[in-house]
CSV table of C-alpha atoms in Angstrom, one decimal:
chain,number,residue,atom,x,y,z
K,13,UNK,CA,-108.9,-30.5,190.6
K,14,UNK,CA,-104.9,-30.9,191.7
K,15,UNK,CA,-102.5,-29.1,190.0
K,16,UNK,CA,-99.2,-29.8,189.5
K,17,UNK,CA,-96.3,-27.7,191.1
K,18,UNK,CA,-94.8,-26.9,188.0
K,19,UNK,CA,-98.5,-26.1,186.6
K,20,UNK,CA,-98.5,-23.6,189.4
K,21,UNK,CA,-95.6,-21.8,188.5
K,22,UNK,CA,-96.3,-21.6,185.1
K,23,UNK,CA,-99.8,-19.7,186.2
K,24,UNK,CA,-97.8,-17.8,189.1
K,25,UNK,CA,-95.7,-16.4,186.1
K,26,UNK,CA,-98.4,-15.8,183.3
K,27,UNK,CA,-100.2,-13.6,186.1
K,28,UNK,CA,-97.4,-12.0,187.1
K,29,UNK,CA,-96.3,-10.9,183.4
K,30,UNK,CA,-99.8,-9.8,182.4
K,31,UNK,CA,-99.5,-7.9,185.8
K,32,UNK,CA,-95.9,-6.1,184.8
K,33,UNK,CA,-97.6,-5.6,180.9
K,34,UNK,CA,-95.0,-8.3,179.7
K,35,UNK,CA,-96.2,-10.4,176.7
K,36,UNK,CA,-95.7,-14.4,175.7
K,37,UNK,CA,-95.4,-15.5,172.6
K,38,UNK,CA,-95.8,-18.9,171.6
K,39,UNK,CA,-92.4,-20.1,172.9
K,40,UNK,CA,-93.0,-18.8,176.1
K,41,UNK,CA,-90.7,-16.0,175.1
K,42,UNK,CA,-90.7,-11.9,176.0
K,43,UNK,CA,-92.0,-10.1,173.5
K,44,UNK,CA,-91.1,-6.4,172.9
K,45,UNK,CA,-93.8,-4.1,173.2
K,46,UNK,CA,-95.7,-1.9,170.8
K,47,UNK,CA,-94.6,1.0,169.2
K,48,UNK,CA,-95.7,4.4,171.6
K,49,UNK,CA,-98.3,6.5,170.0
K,50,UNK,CA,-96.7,9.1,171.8
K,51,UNK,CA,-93.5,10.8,170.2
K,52,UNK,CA,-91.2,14.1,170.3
K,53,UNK,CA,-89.0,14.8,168.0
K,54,UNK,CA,-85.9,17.1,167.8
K,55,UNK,CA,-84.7,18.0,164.2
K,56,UNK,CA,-81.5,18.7,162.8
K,57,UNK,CA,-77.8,17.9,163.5
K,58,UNK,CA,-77.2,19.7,166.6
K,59,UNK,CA,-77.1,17.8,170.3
K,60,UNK,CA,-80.6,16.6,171.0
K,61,UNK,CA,-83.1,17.7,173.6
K,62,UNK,CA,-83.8,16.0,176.8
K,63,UNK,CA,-87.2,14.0,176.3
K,64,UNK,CA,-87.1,13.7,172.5
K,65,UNK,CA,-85.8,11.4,169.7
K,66,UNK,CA,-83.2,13.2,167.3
K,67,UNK,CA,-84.4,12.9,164.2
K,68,UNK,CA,-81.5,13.6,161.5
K,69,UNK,CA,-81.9,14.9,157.7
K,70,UNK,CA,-80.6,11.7,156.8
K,71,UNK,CA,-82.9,9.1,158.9
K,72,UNK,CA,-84.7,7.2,156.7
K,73,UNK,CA,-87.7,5.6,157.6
K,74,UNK,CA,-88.1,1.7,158.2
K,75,UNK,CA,-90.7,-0.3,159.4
K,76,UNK,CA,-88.5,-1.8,162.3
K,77,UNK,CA,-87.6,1.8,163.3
K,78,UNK,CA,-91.4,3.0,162.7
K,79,UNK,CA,-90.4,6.8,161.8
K,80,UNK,CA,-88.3,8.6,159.3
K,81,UNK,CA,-88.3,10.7,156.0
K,82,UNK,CA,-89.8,8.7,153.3
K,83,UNK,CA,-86.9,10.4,150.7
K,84,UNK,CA,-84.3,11.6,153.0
K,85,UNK,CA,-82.0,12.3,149.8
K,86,UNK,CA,-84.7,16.0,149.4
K,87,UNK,CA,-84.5,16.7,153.1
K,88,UNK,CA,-81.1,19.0,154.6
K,89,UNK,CA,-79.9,19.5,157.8
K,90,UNK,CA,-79.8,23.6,159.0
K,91,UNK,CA,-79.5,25.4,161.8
K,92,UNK,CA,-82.0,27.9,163.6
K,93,UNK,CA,-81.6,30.8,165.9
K,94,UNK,CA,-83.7,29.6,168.4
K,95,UNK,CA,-82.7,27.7,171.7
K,96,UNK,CA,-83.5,24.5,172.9
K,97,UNK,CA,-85.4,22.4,169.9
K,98,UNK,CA,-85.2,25.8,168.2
K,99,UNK,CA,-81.7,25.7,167.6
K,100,UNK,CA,-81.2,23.6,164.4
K,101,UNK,CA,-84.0,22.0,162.0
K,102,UNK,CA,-84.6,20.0,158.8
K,103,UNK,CA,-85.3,21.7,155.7
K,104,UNK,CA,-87.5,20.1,153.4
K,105,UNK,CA,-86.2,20.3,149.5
K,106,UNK,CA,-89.1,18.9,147.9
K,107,UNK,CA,-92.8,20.1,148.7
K,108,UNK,CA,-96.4,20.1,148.6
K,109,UNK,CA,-99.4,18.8,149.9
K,110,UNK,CA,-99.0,15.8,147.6
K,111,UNK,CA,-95.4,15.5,148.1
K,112,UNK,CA,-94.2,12.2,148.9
K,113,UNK,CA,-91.0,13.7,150.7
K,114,UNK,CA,-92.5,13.4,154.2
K,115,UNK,CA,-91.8,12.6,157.7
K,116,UNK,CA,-93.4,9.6,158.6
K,117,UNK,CA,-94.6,8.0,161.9
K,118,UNK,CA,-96.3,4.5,162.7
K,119,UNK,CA,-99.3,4.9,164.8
K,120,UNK,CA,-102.0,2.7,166.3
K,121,UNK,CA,-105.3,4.1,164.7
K,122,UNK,CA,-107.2,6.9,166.5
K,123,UNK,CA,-107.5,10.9,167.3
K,124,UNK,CA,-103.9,12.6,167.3
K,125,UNK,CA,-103.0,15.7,168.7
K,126,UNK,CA,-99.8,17.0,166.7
K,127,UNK,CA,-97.6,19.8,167.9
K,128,UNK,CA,-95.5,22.0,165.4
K,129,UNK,CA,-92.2,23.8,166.1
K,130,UNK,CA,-90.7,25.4,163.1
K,131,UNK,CA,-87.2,26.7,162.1
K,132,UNK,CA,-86.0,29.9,160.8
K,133,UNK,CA,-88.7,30.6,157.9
K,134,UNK,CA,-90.7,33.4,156.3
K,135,UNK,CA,-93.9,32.2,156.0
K,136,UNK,CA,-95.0,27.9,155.9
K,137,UNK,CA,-97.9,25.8,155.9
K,138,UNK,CA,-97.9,22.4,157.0
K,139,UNK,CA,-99.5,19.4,155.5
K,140,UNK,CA,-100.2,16.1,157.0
K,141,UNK,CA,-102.3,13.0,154.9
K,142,UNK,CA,-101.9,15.5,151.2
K,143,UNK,CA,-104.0,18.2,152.5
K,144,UNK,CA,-103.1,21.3,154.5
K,145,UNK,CA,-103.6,21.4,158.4
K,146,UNK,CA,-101.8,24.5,159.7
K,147,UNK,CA,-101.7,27.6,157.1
K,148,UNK,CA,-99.3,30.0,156.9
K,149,UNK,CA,-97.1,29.8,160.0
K,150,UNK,CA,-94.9,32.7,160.1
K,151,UNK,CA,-91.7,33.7,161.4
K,152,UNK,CA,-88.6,31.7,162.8
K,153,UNK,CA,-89.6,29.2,165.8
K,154,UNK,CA,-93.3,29.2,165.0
K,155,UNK,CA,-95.4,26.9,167.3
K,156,UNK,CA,-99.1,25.7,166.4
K,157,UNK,CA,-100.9,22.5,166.6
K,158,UNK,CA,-103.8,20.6,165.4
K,159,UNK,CA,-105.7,17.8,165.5
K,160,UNK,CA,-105.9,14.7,162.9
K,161,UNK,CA,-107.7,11.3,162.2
K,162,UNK,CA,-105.1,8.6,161.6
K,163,UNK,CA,-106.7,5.7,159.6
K,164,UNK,CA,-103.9,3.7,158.0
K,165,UNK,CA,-101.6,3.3,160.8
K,166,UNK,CA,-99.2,5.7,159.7
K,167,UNK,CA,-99.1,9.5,160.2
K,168,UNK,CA,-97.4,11.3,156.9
K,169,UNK,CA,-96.5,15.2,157.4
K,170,UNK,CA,-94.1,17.9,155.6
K,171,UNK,CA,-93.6,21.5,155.4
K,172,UNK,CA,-94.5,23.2,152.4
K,173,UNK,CA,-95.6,26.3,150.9
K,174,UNK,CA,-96.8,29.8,152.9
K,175,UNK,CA,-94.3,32.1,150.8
K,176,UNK,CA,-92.5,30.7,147.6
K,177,UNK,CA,-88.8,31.1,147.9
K,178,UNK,CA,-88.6,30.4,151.7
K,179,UNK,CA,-87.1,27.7,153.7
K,180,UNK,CA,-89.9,25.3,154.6
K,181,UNK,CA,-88.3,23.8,158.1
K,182,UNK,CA,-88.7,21.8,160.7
K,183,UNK,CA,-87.5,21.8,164.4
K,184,UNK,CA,-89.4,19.7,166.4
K,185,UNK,CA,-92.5,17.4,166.3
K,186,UNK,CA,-95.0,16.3,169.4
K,187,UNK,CA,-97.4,13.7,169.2
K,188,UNK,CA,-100.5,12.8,171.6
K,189,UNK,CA,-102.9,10.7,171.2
K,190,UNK,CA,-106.4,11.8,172.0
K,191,UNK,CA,-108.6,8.7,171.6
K,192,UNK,CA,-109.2,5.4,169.7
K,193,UNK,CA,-112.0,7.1,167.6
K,194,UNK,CA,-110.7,8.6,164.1
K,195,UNK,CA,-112.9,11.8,163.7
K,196,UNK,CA,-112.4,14.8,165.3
K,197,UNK,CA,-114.0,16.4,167.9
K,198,UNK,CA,-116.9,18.8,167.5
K,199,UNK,CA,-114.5,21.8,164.9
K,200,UNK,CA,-115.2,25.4,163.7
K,201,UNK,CA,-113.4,25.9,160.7
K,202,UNK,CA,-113.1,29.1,159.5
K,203,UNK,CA,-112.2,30.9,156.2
K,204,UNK,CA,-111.1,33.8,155.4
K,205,UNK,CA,-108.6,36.5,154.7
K,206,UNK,CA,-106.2,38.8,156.8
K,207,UNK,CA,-108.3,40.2,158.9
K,208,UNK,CA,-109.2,36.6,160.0
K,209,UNK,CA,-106.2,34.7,159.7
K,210,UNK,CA,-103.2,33.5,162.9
K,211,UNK,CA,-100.4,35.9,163.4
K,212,UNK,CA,-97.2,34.4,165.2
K,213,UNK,CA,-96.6,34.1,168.1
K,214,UNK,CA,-100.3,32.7,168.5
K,215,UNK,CA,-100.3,34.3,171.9
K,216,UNK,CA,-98.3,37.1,171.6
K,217,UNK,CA,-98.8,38.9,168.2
K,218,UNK,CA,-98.8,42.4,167.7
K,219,UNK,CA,-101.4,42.1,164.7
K,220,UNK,CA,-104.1,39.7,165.1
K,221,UNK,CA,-107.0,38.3,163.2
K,222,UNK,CA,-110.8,37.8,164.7
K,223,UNK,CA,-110.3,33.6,163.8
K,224,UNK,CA,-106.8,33.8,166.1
K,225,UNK,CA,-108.6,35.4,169.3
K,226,UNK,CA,-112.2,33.3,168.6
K,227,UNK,CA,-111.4,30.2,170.7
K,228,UNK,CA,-111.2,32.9,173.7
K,229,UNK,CA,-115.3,33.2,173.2
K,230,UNK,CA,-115.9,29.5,172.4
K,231,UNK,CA,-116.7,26.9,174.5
K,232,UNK,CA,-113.6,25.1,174.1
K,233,UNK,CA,-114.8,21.8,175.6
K,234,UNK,CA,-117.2,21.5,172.7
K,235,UNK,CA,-115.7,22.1,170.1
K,236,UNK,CA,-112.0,23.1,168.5
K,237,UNK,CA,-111.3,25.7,166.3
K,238,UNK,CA,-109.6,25.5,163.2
K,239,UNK,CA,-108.4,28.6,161.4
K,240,UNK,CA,-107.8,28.3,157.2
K,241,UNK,CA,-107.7,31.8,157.0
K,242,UNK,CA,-104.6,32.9,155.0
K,243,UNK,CA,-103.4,36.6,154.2
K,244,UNK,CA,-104.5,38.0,150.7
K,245,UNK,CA,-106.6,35.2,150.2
K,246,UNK,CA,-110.0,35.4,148.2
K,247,UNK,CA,-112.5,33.1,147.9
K,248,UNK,CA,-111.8,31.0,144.7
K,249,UNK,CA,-108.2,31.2,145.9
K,250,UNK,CA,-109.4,29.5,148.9
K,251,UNK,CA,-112.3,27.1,147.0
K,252,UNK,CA,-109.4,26.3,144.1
K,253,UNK,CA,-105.7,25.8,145.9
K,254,UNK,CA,-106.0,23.8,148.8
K,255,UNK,CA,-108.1,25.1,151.9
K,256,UNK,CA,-111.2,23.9,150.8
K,257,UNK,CA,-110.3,20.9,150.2
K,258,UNK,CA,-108.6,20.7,153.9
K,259,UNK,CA,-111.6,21.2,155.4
K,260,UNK,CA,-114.1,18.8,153.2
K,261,UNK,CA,-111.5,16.0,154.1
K,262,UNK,CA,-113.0,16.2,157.9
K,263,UNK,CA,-116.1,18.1,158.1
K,264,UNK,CA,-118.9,16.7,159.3
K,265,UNK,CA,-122.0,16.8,161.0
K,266,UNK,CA,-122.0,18.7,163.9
K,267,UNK,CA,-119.0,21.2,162.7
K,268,UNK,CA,-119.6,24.4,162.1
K,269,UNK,CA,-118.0,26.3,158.6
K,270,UNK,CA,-117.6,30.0,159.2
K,271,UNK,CA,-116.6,31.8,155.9
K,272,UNK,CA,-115.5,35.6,155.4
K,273,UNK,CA,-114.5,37.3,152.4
K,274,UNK,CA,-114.9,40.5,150.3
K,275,UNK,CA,-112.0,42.2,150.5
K,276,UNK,CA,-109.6,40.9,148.3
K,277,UNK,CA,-112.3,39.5,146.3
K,278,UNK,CA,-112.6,43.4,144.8
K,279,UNK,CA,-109.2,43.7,144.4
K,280,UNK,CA,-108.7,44.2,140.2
K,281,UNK,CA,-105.6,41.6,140.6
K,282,UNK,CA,-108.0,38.6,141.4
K,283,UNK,CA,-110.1,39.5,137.9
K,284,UNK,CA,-113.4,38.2,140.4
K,285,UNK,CA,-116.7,40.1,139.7
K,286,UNK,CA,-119.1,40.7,141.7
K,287,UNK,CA,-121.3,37.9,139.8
K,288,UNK,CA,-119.2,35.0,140.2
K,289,UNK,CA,-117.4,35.9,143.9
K,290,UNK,CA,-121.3,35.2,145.1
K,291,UNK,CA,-121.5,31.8,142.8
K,292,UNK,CA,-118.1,30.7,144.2
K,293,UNK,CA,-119.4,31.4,147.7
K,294,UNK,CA,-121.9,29.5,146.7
K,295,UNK,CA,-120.6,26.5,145.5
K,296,UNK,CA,-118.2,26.2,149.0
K,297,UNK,CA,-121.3,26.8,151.2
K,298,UNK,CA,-123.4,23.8,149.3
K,299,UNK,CA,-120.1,21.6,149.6
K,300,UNK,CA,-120.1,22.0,153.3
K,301,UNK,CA,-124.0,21.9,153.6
K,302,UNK,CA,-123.6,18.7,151.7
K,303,UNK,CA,-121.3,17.9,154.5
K,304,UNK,CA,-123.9,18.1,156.8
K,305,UNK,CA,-122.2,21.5,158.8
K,306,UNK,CA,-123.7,24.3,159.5
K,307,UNK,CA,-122.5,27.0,157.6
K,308,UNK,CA,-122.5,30.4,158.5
K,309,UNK,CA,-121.5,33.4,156.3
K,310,UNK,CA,-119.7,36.8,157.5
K,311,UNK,CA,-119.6,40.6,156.5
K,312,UNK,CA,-115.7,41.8,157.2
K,313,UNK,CA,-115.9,44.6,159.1
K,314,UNK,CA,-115.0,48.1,157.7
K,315,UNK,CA,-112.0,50.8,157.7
K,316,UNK,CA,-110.9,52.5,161.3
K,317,UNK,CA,-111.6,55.4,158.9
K,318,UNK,CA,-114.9,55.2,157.5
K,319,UNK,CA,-116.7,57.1,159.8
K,320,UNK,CA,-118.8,60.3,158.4
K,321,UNK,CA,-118.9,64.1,159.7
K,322,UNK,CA,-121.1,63.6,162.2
K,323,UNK,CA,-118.9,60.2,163.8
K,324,UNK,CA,-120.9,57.3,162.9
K,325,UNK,CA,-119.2,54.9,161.5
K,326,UNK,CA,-120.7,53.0,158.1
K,327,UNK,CA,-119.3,50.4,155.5
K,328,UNK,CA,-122.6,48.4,154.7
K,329,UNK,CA,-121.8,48.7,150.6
K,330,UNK,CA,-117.9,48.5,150.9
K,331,UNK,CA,-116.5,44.4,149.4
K,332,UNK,CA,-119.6,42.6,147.9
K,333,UNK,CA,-121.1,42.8,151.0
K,334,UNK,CA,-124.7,43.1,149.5
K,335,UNK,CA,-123.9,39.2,147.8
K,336,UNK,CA,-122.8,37.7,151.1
K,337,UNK,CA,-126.2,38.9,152.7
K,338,UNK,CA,-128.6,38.1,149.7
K,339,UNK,CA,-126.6,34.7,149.5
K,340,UNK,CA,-127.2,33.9,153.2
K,341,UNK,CA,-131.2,34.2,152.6
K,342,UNK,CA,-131.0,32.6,149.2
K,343,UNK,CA,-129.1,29.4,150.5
K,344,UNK,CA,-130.8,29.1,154.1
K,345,UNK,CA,-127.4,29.9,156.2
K,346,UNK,CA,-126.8,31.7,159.5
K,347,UNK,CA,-125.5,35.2,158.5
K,348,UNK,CA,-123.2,37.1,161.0
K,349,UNK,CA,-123.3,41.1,159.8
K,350,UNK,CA,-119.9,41.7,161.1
K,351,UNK,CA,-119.7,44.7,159.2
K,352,UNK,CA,-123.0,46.5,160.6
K,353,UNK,CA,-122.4,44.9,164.2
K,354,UNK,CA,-118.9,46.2,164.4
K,355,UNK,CA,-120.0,49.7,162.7
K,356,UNK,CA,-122.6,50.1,165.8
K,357,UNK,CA,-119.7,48.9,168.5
K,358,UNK,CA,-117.3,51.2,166.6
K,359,UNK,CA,-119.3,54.3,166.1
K,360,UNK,CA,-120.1,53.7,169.8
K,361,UNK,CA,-116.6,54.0,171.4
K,362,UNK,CA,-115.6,57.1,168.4
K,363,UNK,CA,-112.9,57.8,165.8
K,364,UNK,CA,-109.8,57.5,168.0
K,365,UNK,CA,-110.7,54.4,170.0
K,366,UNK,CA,-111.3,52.8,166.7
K,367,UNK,CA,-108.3,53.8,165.5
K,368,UNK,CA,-106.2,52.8,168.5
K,369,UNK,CA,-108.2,49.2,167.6
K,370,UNK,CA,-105.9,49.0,164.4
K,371,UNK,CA,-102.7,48.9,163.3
K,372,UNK,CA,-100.3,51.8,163.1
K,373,UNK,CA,-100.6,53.1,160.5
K,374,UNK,CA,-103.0,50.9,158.6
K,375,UNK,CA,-106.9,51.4,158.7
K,376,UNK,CA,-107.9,47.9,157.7
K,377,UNK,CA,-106.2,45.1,159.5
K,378,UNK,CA,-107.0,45.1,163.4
K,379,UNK,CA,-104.2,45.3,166.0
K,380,UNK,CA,-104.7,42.1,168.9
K,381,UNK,CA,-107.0,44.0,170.8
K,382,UNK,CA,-109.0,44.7,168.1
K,383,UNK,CA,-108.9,41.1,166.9
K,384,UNK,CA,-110.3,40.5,170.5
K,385,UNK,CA,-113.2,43.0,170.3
K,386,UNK,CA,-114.3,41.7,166.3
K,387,UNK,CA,-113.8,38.2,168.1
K,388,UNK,CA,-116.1,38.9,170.9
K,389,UNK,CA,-118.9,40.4,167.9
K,390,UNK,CA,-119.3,37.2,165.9
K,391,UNK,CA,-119.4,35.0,169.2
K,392,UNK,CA,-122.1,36.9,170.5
K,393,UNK,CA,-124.1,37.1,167.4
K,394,UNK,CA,-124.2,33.6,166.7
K,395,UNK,CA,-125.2,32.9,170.8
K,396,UNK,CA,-127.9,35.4,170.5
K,397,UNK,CA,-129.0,33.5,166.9
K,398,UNK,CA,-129.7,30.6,168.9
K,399,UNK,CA,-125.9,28.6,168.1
K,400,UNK,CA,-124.3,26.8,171.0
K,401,UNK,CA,-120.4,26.5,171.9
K,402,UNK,CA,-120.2,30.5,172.7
């Protein structure tokens, strides 16, 4: 078949834009292309950082733009004392995980990876989609990320409560995406209280939790961890305000549900007997079971300073632990003795290396390296039961 010269050209030119990623409408015409699905965004007033999009108090968001603050009349501008991104922030005025005063962000659907960077704050948690997805961040700058499922084309996030009568801020926002599939990867959620929990800065933290230093002792191209612990939190705090219901949003088969408490489940302030802390534990084990993840229970480990007169250490009766373990059988779950398993390790090293495990002072909540160490317990209990990832 002959073609035309001008036939020719017109083929020389539709190869050439599908070649430079240039599309045709039907007039022939450049259109402009798709919105990125990835962003960074720098928050506040201040002069904005190389590499990002500045992102004021007062941007609202429009559908043309394809980000912005659904009600930017509750959101203020503030500085920070950080550098960089970290020098000024948005403060959200109006909060909670069902709060509709949230950033918002068109994106393609798929797996997101979202990076965090707060302002100057006491204590925040960060919601995305009306559920929690980073708990308890704490102290000014505070840098986490996570990963999250977007199914409507839009991602919807805000800062919100860790400690009521804070600022709840904002400084700068990273988006990646992962992949066009929207579940996460293979997760490890875990529950629990301060002995569990992320201390800030993730890396560099004087106190630490055994959920903070765990992804060191998981395989992490299996699976991801996600932390819920919170400080002072007891399990129907944890069933009843907001965690739970996190993690039921996107557990699945495959995920694993590690869940830890005791401690402040004995505390006379959270009115919880002995009775109903193991029917609560209960209830959140059958909802993840139901879930189809593997859920595995925990012991907290004891006091630096419960060892006896002839310096063995022992704390098998100490925080309900006897309901934990007769629940574990009762229900069919993977039980992790923490509490006997780190008794053996710590009666093993004596009194004073225990101690230097913790923090000053205190004879309950583990120091890093002891984080690290309790860490490195449940790990390689749950290889030697026969788990994989560790």
């Amino acid at each position: 078949m002959k073609w035309s010269i001008s036939v020719k050209l017109l083929l020389c030119f539709v190869l050439f834009a599908s070649t430079m990623g240039i599309g045709l409408g039907s007039s022939g015409g450049q259109v402009a292309e798709a919105a990125t699905d990835n962003y960074r965004f720098d928050f506040g007033s201040g002069a904005v950082e190389s590499g990002y999009t500045g992102v004021s108090a007062g941007d609202a968001y429009t559908p043309t733009k394809g980000y912005g603050f659904n009600t930017p009349a509750q959101m203020r501008n503030v500085s920070a004392s950080g550098s960089g991104v970290k020098s000024d922030a948005v403060q959200f005025l109006t909060y909670g995980t069902k709060s509709t005063n949230t950033f918002n962000v068109n994106l393609s659907n798929g797996l997101y990876e979202v990076k965090v960077v707060l302002g100057n704050t006491a204590r925040a948690s960060v919601a995305a989609e009306g559920v929690y997805q980073i708990i308890n961040m704490t102290g000014n700058g505070a840098t986490d990320q996570f990963q999250i499922p977007v199914t409507d084309g839009q991602l919807n996030l805000l800062v919100t409560e860790g400690k009521t009568g804070t600022a709840f801020t904002l400084s700068a926002l990273e988006i990646r995406k992962l992949s066009n599939q929207t579940v996460t990867n293979r997760t490890i959620y875990i529950g629990g209280d301060s002995t569990v929990c992320n201390y800030y800065p993730l890396g560099s933290s004087v106190q630490g939790g055994w959920g903070q230093l765990f992804p060191s002792y998981v395989n992490n191209s299996t699976f991801q961890v996600r932390n819920m612990a919170s400080s002072g939190q007891f399990a129907r705090g944890f069933r009843d305000d907001g965690q739970m219901e996190a993690i039921l949003k996107y557990i699945k088969p495959g995920d694993y549900f590690i869940l830890q408490f005791g401690i402040n489940d004995t505390n006379a302030k959270n009115n919880t007997t002995e009775a109903q802390f193991k029917e609560i534990m209960r209830d959140m084990v059958r909802l993840a079971k139901n879930k189809g993840a593997t859920v595995i229970l925990s012991t907290p480990q004891g006091r630096a300073t419960d060892f006896n007169s002839s310096n063995v250490h022992q704390a098998e009766n100490r925080w309900y632990n006897q309901s934990t373990r007769a629940l574990a059988q009762e229900e069919g779950v993977t039980l992790v003795e923490l509490n006997k398993l780190s008794s053996a390790y710590f009666t093993s090293i004596g009194p004073a290396a225990t101690l230097a495990l913790y923090m000053t002072g205190d004879s309950l909540h583990p120091n890093r390296q002891g984080a690290a160490e309790l860490a490195r317990i449940v790990a390689a209990d749950l290889r030697r039961q026969g788990l994989n990832g560790f």
